[in-house]
mmCIF file of C-alpha atoms and ligand atoms in Angstrom:
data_model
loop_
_atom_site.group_PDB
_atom_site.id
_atom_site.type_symbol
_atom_site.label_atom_id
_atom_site.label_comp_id
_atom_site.label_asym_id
_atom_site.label_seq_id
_atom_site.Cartn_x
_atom_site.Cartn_y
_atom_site.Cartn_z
ATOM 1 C CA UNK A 297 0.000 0.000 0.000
ATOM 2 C CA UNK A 298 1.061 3.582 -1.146
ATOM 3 C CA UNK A 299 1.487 6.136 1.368
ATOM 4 C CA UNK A 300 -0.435 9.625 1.521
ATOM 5 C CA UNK A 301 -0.218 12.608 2.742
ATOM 6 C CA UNK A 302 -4.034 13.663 3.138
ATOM 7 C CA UNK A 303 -4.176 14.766 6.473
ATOM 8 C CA UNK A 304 -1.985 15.250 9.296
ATOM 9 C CA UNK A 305 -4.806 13.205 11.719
ATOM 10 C CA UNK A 306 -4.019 10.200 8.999
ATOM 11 C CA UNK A 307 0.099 10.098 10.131
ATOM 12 C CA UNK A 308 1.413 8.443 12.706
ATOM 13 C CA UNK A 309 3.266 10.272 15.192
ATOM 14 C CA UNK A 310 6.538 8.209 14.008
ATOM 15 C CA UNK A 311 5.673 9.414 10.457
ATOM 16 C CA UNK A 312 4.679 12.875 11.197
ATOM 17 C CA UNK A 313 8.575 13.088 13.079
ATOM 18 C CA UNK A 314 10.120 11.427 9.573
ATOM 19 C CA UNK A 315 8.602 13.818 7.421
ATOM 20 C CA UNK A 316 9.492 17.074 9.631
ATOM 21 C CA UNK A 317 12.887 15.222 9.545
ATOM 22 C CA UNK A 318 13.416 14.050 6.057
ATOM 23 C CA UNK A 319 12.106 17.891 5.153
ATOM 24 C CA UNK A 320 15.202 19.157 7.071
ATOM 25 C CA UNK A 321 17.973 17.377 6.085
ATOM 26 C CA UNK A 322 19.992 18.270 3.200
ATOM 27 C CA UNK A 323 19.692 17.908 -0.052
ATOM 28 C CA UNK A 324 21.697 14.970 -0.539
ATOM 29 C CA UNK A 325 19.692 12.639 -3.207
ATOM 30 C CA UNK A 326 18.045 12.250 -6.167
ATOM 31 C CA UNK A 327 14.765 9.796 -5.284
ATOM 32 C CA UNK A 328 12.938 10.766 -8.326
ATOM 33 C CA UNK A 329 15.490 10.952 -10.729
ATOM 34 C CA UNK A 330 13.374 10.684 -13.790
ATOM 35 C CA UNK A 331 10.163 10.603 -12.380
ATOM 36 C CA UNK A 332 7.076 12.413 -12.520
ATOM 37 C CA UNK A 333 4.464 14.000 -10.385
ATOM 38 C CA UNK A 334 1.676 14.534 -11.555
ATOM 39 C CA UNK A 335 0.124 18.233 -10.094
ATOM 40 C CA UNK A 336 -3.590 18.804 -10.226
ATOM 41 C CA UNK A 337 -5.696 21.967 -9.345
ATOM 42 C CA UNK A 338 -8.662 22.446 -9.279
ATOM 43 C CA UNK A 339 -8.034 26.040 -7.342
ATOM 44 C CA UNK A 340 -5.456 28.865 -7.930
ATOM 45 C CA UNK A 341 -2.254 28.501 -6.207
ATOM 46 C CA UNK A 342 1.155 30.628 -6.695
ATOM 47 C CA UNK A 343 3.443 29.167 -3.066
ATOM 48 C CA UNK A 344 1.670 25.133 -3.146
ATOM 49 C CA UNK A 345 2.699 25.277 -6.904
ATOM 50 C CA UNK A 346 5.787 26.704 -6.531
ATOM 51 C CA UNK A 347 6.644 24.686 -3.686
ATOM 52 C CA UNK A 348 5.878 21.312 -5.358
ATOM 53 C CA UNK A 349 7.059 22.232 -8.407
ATOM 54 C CA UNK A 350 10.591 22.955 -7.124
ATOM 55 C CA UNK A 351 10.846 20.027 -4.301
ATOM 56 C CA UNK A 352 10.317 17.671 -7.334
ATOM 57 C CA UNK A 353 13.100 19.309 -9.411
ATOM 58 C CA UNK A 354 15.330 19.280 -6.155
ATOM 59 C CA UNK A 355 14.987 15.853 -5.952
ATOM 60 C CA UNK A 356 15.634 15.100 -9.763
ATOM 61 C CA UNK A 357 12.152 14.358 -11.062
ATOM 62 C CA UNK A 358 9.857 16.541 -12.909
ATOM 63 C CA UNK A 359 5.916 17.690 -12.792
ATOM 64 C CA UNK A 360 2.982 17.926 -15.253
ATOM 65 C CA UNK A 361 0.364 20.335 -14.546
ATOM 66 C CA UNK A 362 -3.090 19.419 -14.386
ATOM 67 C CA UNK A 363 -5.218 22.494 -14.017
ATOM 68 C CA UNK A 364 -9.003 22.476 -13.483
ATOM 69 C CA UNK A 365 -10.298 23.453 -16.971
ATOM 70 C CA UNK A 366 -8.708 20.753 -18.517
ATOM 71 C CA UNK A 367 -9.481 17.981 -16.659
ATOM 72 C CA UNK A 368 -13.044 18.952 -15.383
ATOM 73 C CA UNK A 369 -12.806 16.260 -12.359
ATOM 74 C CA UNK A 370 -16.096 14.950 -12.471
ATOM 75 C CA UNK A 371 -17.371 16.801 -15.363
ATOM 76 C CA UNK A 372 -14.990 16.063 -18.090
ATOM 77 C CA UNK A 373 -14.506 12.596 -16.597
ATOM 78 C CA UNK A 374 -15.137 11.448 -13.384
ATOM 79 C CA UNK A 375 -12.217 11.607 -10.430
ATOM 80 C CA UNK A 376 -11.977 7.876 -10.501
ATOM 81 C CA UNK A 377 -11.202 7.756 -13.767
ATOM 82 C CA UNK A 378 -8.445 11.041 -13.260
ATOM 83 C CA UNK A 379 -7.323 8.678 -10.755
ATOM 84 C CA UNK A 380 -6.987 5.677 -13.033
ATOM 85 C CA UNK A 381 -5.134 7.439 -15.526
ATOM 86 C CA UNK A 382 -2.505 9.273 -13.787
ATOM 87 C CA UNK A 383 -2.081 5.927 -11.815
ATOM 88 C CA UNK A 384 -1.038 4.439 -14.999
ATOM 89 C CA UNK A 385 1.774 7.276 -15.703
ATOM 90 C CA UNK A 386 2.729 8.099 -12.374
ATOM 91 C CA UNK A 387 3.563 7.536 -8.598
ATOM 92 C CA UNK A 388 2.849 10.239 -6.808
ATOM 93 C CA UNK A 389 -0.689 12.529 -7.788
ATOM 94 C CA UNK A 390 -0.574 16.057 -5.531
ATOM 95 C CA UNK A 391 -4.135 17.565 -5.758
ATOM 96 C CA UNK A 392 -5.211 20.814 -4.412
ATOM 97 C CA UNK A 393 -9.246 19.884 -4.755
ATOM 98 C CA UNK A 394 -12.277 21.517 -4.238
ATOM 99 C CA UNK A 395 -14.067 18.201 -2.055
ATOM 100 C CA UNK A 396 -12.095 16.137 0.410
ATOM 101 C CA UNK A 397 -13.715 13.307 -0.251
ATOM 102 C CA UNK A 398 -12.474 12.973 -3.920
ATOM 103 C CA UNK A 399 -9.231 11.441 -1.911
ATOM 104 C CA UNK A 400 -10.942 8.775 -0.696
ATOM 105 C CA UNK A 401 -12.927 7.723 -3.597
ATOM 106 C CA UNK A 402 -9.553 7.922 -5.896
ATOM 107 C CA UNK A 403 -7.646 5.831 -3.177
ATOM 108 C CA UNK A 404 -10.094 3.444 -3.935
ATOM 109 C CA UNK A 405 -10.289 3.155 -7.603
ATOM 110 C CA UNK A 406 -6.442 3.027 -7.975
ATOM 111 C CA UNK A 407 -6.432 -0.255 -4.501
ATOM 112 C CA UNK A 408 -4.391 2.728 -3.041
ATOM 113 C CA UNK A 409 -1.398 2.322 -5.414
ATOM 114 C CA UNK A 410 -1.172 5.867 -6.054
ATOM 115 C CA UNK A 411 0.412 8.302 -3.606
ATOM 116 C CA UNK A 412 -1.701 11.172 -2.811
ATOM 117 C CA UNK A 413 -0.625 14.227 -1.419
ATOM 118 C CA UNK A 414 -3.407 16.674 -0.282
ATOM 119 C CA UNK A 415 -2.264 20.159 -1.383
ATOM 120 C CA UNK A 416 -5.319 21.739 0.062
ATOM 121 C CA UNK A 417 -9.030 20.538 -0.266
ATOM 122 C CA UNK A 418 -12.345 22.243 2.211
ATOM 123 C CA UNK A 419 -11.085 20.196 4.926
ATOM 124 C CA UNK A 420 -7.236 20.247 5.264
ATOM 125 C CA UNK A 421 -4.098 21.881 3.848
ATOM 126 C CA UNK A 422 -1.248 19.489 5.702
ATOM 127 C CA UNK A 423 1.887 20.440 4.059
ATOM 128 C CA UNK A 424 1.134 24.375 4.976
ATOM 129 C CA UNK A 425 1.101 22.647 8.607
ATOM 130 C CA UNK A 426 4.309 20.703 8.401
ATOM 131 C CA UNK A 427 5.939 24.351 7.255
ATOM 132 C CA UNK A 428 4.335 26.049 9.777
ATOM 133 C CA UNK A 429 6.097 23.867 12.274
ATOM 134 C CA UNK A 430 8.962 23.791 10.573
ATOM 135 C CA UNK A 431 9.341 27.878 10.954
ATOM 136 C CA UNK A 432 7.689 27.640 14.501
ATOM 137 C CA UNK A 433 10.804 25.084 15.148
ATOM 138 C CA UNK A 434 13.264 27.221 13.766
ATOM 139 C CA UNK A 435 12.374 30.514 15.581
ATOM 140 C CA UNK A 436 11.527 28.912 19.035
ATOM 141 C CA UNK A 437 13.918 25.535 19.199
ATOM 142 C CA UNK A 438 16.925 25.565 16.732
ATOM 143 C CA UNK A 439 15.457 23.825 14.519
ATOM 144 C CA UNK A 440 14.037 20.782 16.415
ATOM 145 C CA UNK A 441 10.263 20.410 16.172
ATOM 146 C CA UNK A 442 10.532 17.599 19.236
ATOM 147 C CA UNK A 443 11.284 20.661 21.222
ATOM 148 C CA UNK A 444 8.053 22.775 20.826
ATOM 149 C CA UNK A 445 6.397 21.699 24.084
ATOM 150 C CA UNK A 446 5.588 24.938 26.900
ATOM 151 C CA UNK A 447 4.429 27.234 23.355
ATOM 152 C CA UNK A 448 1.183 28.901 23.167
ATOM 153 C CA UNK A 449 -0.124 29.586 19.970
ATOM 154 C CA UNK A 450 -2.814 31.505 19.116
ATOM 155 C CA UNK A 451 -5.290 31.061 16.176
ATOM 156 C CA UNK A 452 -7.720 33.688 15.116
ATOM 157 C CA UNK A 453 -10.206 34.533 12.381
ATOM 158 C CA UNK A 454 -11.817 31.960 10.306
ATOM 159 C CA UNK A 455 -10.998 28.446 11.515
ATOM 160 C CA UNK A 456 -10.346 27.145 8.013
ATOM 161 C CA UNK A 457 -8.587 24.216 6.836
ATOM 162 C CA UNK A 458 -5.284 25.474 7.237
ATOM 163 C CA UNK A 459 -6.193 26.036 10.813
ATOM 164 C CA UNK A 460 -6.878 22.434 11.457
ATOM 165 C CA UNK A 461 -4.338 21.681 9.885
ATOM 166 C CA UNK A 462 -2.074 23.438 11.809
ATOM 167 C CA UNK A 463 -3.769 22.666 15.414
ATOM 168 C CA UNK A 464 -3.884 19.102 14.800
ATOM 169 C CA UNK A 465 0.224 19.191 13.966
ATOM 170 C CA UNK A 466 0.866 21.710 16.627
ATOM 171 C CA UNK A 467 -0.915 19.503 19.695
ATOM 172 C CA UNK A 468 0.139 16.209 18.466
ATOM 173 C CA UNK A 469 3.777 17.814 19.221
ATOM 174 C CA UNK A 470 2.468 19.766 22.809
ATOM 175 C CA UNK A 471 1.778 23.099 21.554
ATOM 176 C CA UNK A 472 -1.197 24.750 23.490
ATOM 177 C CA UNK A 473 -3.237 26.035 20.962
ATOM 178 C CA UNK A 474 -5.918 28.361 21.668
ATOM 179 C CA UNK A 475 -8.433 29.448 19.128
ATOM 180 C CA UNK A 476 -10.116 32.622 19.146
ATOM 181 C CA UNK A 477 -13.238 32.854 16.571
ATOM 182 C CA UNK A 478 -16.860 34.283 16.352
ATOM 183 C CA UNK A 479 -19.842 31.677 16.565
ATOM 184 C CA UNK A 480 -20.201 30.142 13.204
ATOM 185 C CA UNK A 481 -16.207 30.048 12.162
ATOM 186 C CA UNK A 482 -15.157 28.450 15.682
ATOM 187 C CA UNK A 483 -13.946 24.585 15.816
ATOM 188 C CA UNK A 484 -16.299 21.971 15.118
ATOM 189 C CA UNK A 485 -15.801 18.617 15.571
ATOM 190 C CA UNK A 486 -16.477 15.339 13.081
ATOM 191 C CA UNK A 487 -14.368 16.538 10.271
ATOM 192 C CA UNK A 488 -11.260 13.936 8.594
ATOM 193 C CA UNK A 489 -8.950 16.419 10.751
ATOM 194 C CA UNK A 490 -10.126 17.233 13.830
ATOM 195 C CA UNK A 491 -8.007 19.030 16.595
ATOM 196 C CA UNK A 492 -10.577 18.310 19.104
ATOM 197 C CA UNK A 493 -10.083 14.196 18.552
ATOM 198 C CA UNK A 494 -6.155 14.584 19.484
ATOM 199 C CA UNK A 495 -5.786 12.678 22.406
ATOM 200 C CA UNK A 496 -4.057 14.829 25.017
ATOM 201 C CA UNK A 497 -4.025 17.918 23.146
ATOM 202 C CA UNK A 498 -4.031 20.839 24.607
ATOM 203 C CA UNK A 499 -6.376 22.635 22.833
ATOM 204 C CA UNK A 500 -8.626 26.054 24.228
ATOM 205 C CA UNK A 501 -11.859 27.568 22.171
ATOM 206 C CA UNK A 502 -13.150 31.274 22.921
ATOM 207 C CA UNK A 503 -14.746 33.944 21.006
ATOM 208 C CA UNK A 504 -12.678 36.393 22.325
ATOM 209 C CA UNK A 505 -9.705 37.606 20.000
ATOM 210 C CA UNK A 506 -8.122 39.391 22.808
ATOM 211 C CA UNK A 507 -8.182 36.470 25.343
ATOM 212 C CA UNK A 508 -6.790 33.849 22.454
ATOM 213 C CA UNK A 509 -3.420 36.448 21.938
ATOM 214 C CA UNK A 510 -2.925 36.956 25.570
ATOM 215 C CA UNK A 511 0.079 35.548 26.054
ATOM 216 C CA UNK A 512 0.686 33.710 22.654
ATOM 217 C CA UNK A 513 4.126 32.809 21.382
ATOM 218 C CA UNK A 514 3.225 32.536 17.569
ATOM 219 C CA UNK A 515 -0.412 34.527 16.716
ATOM 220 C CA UNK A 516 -1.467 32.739 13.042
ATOM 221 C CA UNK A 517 -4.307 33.575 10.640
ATOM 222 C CA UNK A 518 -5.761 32.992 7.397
ATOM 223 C CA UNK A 519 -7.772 34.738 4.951
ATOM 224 C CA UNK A 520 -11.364 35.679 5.864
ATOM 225 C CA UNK A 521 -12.747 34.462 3.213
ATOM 226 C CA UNK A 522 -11.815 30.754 1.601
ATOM 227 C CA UNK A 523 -11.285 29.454 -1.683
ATOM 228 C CA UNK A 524 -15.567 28.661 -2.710
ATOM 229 C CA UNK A 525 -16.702 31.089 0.057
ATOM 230 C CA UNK A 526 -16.441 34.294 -2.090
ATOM 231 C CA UNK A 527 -20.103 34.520 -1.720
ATOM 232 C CA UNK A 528 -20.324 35.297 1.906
ATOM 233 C CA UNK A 529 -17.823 38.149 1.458
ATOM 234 C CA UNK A 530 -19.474 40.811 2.738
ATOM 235 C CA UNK A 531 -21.371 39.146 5.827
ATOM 236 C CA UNK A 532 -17.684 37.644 6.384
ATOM 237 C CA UNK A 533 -16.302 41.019 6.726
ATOM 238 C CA UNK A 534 -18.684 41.830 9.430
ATOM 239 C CA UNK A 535 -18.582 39.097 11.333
ATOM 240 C CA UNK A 536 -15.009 39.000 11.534
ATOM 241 C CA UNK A 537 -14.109 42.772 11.969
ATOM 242 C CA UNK A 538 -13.010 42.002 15.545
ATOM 243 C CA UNK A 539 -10.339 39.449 14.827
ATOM 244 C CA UNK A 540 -8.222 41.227 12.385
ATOM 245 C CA UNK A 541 -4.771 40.932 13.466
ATOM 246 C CA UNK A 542 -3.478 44.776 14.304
ATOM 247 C CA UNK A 543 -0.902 46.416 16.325
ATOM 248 C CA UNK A 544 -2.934 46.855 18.996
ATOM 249 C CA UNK A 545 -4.531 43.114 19.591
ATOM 250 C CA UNK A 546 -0.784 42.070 18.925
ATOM 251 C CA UNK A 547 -0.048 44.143 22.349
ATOM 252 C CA UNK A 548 -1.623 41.078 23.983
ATOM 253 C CA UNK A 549 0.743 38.457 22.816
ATOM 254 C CA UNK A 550 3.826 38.033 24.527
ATOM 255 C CA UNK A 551 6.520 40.761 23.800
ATOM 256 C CA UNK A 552 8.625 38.558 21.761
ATOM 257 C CA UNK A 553 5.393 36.849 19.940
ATOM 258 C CA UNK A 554 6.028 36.130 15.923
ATOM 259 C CA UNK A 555 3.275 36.323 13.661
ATOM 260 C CA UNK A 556 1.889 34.031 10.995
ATOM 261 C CA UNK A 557 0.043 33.816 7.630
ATOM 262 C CA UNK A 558 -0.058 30.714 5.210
ATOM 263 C CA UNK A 559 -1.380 33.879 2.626
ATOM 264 C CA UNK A 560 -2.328 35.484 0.299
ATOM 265 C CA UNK A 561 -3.177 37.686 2.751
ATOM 266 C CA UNK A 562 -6.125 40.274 2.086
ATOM 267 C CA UNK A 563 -4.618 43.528 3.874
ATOM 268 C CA UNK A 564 -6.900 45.113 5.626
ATOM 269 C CA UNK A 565 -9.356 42.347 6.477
ATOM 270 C CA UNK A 566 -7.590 39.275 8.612
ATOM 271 C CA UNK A 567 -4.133 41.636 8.874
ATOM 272 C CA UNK A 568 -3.044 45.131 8.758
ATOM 273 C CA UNK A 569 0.038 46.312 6.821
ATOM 274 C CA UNK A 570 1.760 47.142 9.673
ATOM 275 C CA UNK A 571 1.578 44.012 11.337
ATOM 276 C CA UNK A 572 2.407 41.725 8.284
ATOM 277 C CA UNK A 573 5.280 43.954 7.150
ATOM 278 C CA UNK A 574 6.444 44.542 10.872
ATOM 279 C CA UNK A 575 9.272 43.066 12.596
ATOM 280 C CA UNK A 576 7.426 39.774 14.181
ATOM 281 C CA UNK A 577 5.753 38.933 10.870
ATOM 282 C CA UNK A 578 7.751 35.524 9.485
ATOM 283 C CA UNK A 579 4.845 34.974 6.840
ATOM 284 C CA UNK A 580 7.985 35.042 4.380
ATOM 285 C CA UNK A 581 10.094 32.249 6.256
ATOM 286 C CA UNK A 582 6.874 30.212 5.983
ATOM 287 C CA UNK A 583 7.068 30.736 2.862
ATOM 288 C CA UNK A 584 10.486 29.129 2.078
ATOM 289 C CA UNK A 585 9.762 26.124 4.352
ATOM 290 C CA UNK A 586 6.462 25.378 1.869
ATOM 291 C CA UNK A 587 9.647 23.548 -0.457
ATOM 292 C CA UNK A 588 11.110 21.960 2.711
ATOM 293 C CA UNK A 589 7.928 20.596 3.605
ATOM 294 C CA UNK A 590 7.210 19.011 0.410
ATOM 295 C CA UNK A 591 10.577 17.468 0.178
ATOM 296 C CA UNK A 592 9.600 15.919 3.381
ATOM 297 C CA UNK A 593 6.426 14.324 2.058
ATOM 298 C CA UNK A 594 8.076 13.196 -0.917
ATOM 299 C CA UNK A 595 11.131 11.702 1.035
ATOM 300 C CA UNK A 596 8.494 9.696 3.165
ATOM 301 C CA UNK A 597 6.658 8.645 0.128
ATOM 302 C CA UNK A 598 9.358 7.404 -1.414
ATOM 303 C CA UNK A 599 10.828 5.559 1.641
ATOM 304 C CA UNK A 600 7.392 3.433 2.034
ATOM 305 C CA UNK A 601 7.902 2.378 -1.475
HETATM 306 N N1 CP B 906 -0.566 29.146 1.319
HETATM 307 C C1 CP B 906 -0.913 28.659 0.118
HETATM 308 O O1 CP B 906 -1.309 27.490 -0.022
HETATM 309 O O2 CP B 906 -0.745 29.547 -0.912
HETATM 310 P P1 CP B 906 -1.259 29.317 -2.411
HETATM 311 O O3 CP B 906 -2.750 29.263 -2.364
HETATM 312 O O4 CP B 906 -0.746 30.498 -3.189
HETATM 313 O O5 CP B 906 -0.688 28.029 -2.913
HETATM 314 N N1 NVA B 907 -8.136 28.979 3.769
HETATM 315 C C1 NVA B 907 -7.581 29.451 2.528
HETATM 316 C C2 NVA B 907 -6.164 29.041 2.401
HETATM 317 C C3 NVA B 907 -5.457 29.494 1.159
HETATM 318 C C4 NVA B 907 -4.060 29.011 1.085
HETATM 319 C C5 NVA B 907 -8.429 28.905 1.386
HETATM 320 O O1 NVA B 907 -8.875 27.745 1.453
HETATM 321 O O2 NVA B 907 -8.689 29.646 0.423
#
């Protein structure tokens, strides 16, 4: 059986440790020497493209580029039959999809064969995660993301699928995560990752943006409104005004607090300009690790093979 990278509630903790490893260690080999990925999207993307797109090279393979219009999953042809196809040309499939659930149904028309790594879907965004720990690690503990336990971070806005994500990561290594969201956006349980199933995890809901920052190591959000959710724009804005991420709610966090964005960030809404271009942001770090983390993901792939 293939491995996959679909959520980080799906790893281990022994492969969750391999992958923040394998995604730190030097460039050293060339697993896919001659090998493609194949990359589909079915949503825009300029760092999950970029990232993949130059892991794979790093390692000595190459992509093809699915996007949306040409495929049409399920409307062109249906995702089992995507699945089928780039099964029979390829090892590895990394899909940034609209519905989660198309992983499961193309795990099982390809007997789980192919490789699937989730590059963001409605209900996770995993490798944005493993970078996020991997900058969290390299601000806060040299490096080492077995060394993250006695942080506090603090989530607020929209709790989206980066944010699960990232709590579900951050807990399984003994972050304390607190979330700070208005009714309707808050945590929710039942979903394929779900911070609030993480056995141990230390793990804090409120609606109060103020009382999720006090204190907070690392202060993290994401856009306002999601990929599919342009609709709700303007209620969105509303009911989110209060958690914007400012100078003045960052006054709350502790005095050497860093701040965090998986972006694009809409300036203005979720953060101000001052705050994302200010001395604690390390939205651009997070940026670099996006490669790292997909080198890790591909390592681990590769190893179970
Ligand atoms: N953070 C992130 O996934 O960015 P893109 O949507 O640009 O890939
Ligand atoms: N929550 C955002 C993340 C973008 C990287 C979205 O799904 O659009």
């Amino acid at each position: 059986m293939s491995r996959h990278v679909v959520t980080i509630s799906e790893l281990g903790n022994d492969d969750l440790r391999a992958i923040l490893e394998s995604a730190r260690a030097p460039i050293d080999d060339s697993l896919f020497a001659g090998q493609g990925v194949a990359l589909v999207f079915e949503r825009p993307s300029l760092r999950t493209r970029a990232a993949c797109s130059t892991a794979v090279h790093e390692l000595g393979g190459y992509v093809t580029f699915f996007g949306d219009d040409e495929i049409g999953l399920d409307s062109r042809e249906s995702a089992e039959d995507v699945g089928r196809t780039i099964d029979a040309l390829y090892s590895v499939c990394a899909m940034r999809i609209r519905h989660h659930s198309v992983f499961q149904r193309i795990r099982r028309a390809t007997m789980e064969r192919l490789s699937l790594i989730n590059l963001l879907s409605d209900v996770a965004h995993p490798t944005q995660a493993i970078a996020d720990v991997l900058t969290i690690a390299d601000h806060f503990a040299n490096g080492d993301p077995g060394q993250l336990g006695g942080l506090r971070v603090a989530y607020v806005g929209d709790v989206t699928n980066v944010a699960r994500s990232l709590a579900v990561a951050l807990t399984r290594l003994g972050v304390e995560v607190v979330v700070g969201a208005p009714e309707g956006y808050q945590l929710t349980a039942g979903t394929d990752e779900d911070p609030l199933a993480v056995e141990g995890a230390k793990l804090r809901l409120t609606s109060s943006a103020t009382e999720a920052v006090r204190g907070a190591d690392v202060v993290y959000t994401d856009a306002w409104v999601s990929m599919g959710f342009e609709e709700e724009t303007r209620r969105r804005r509303v009911d989110l005004d209060a958690f914007r991420i400012d100078e003045a709610l960052l006054e709350a966090a502790a005095s050497n607090a860093i701040v965090l964005h998986c972006l694009p960030a809409h300036r203005g809404d979720e953060i101000t300009d001052g705050v994302m271009d200010g001395p604690q942001s390390l939205v651009w770090q997070q940026v670099a690790h996006r490669r790292s983390a997909m080198i890790g993901a591909l390592r681990w792939i590769k190893d179970g093979e």
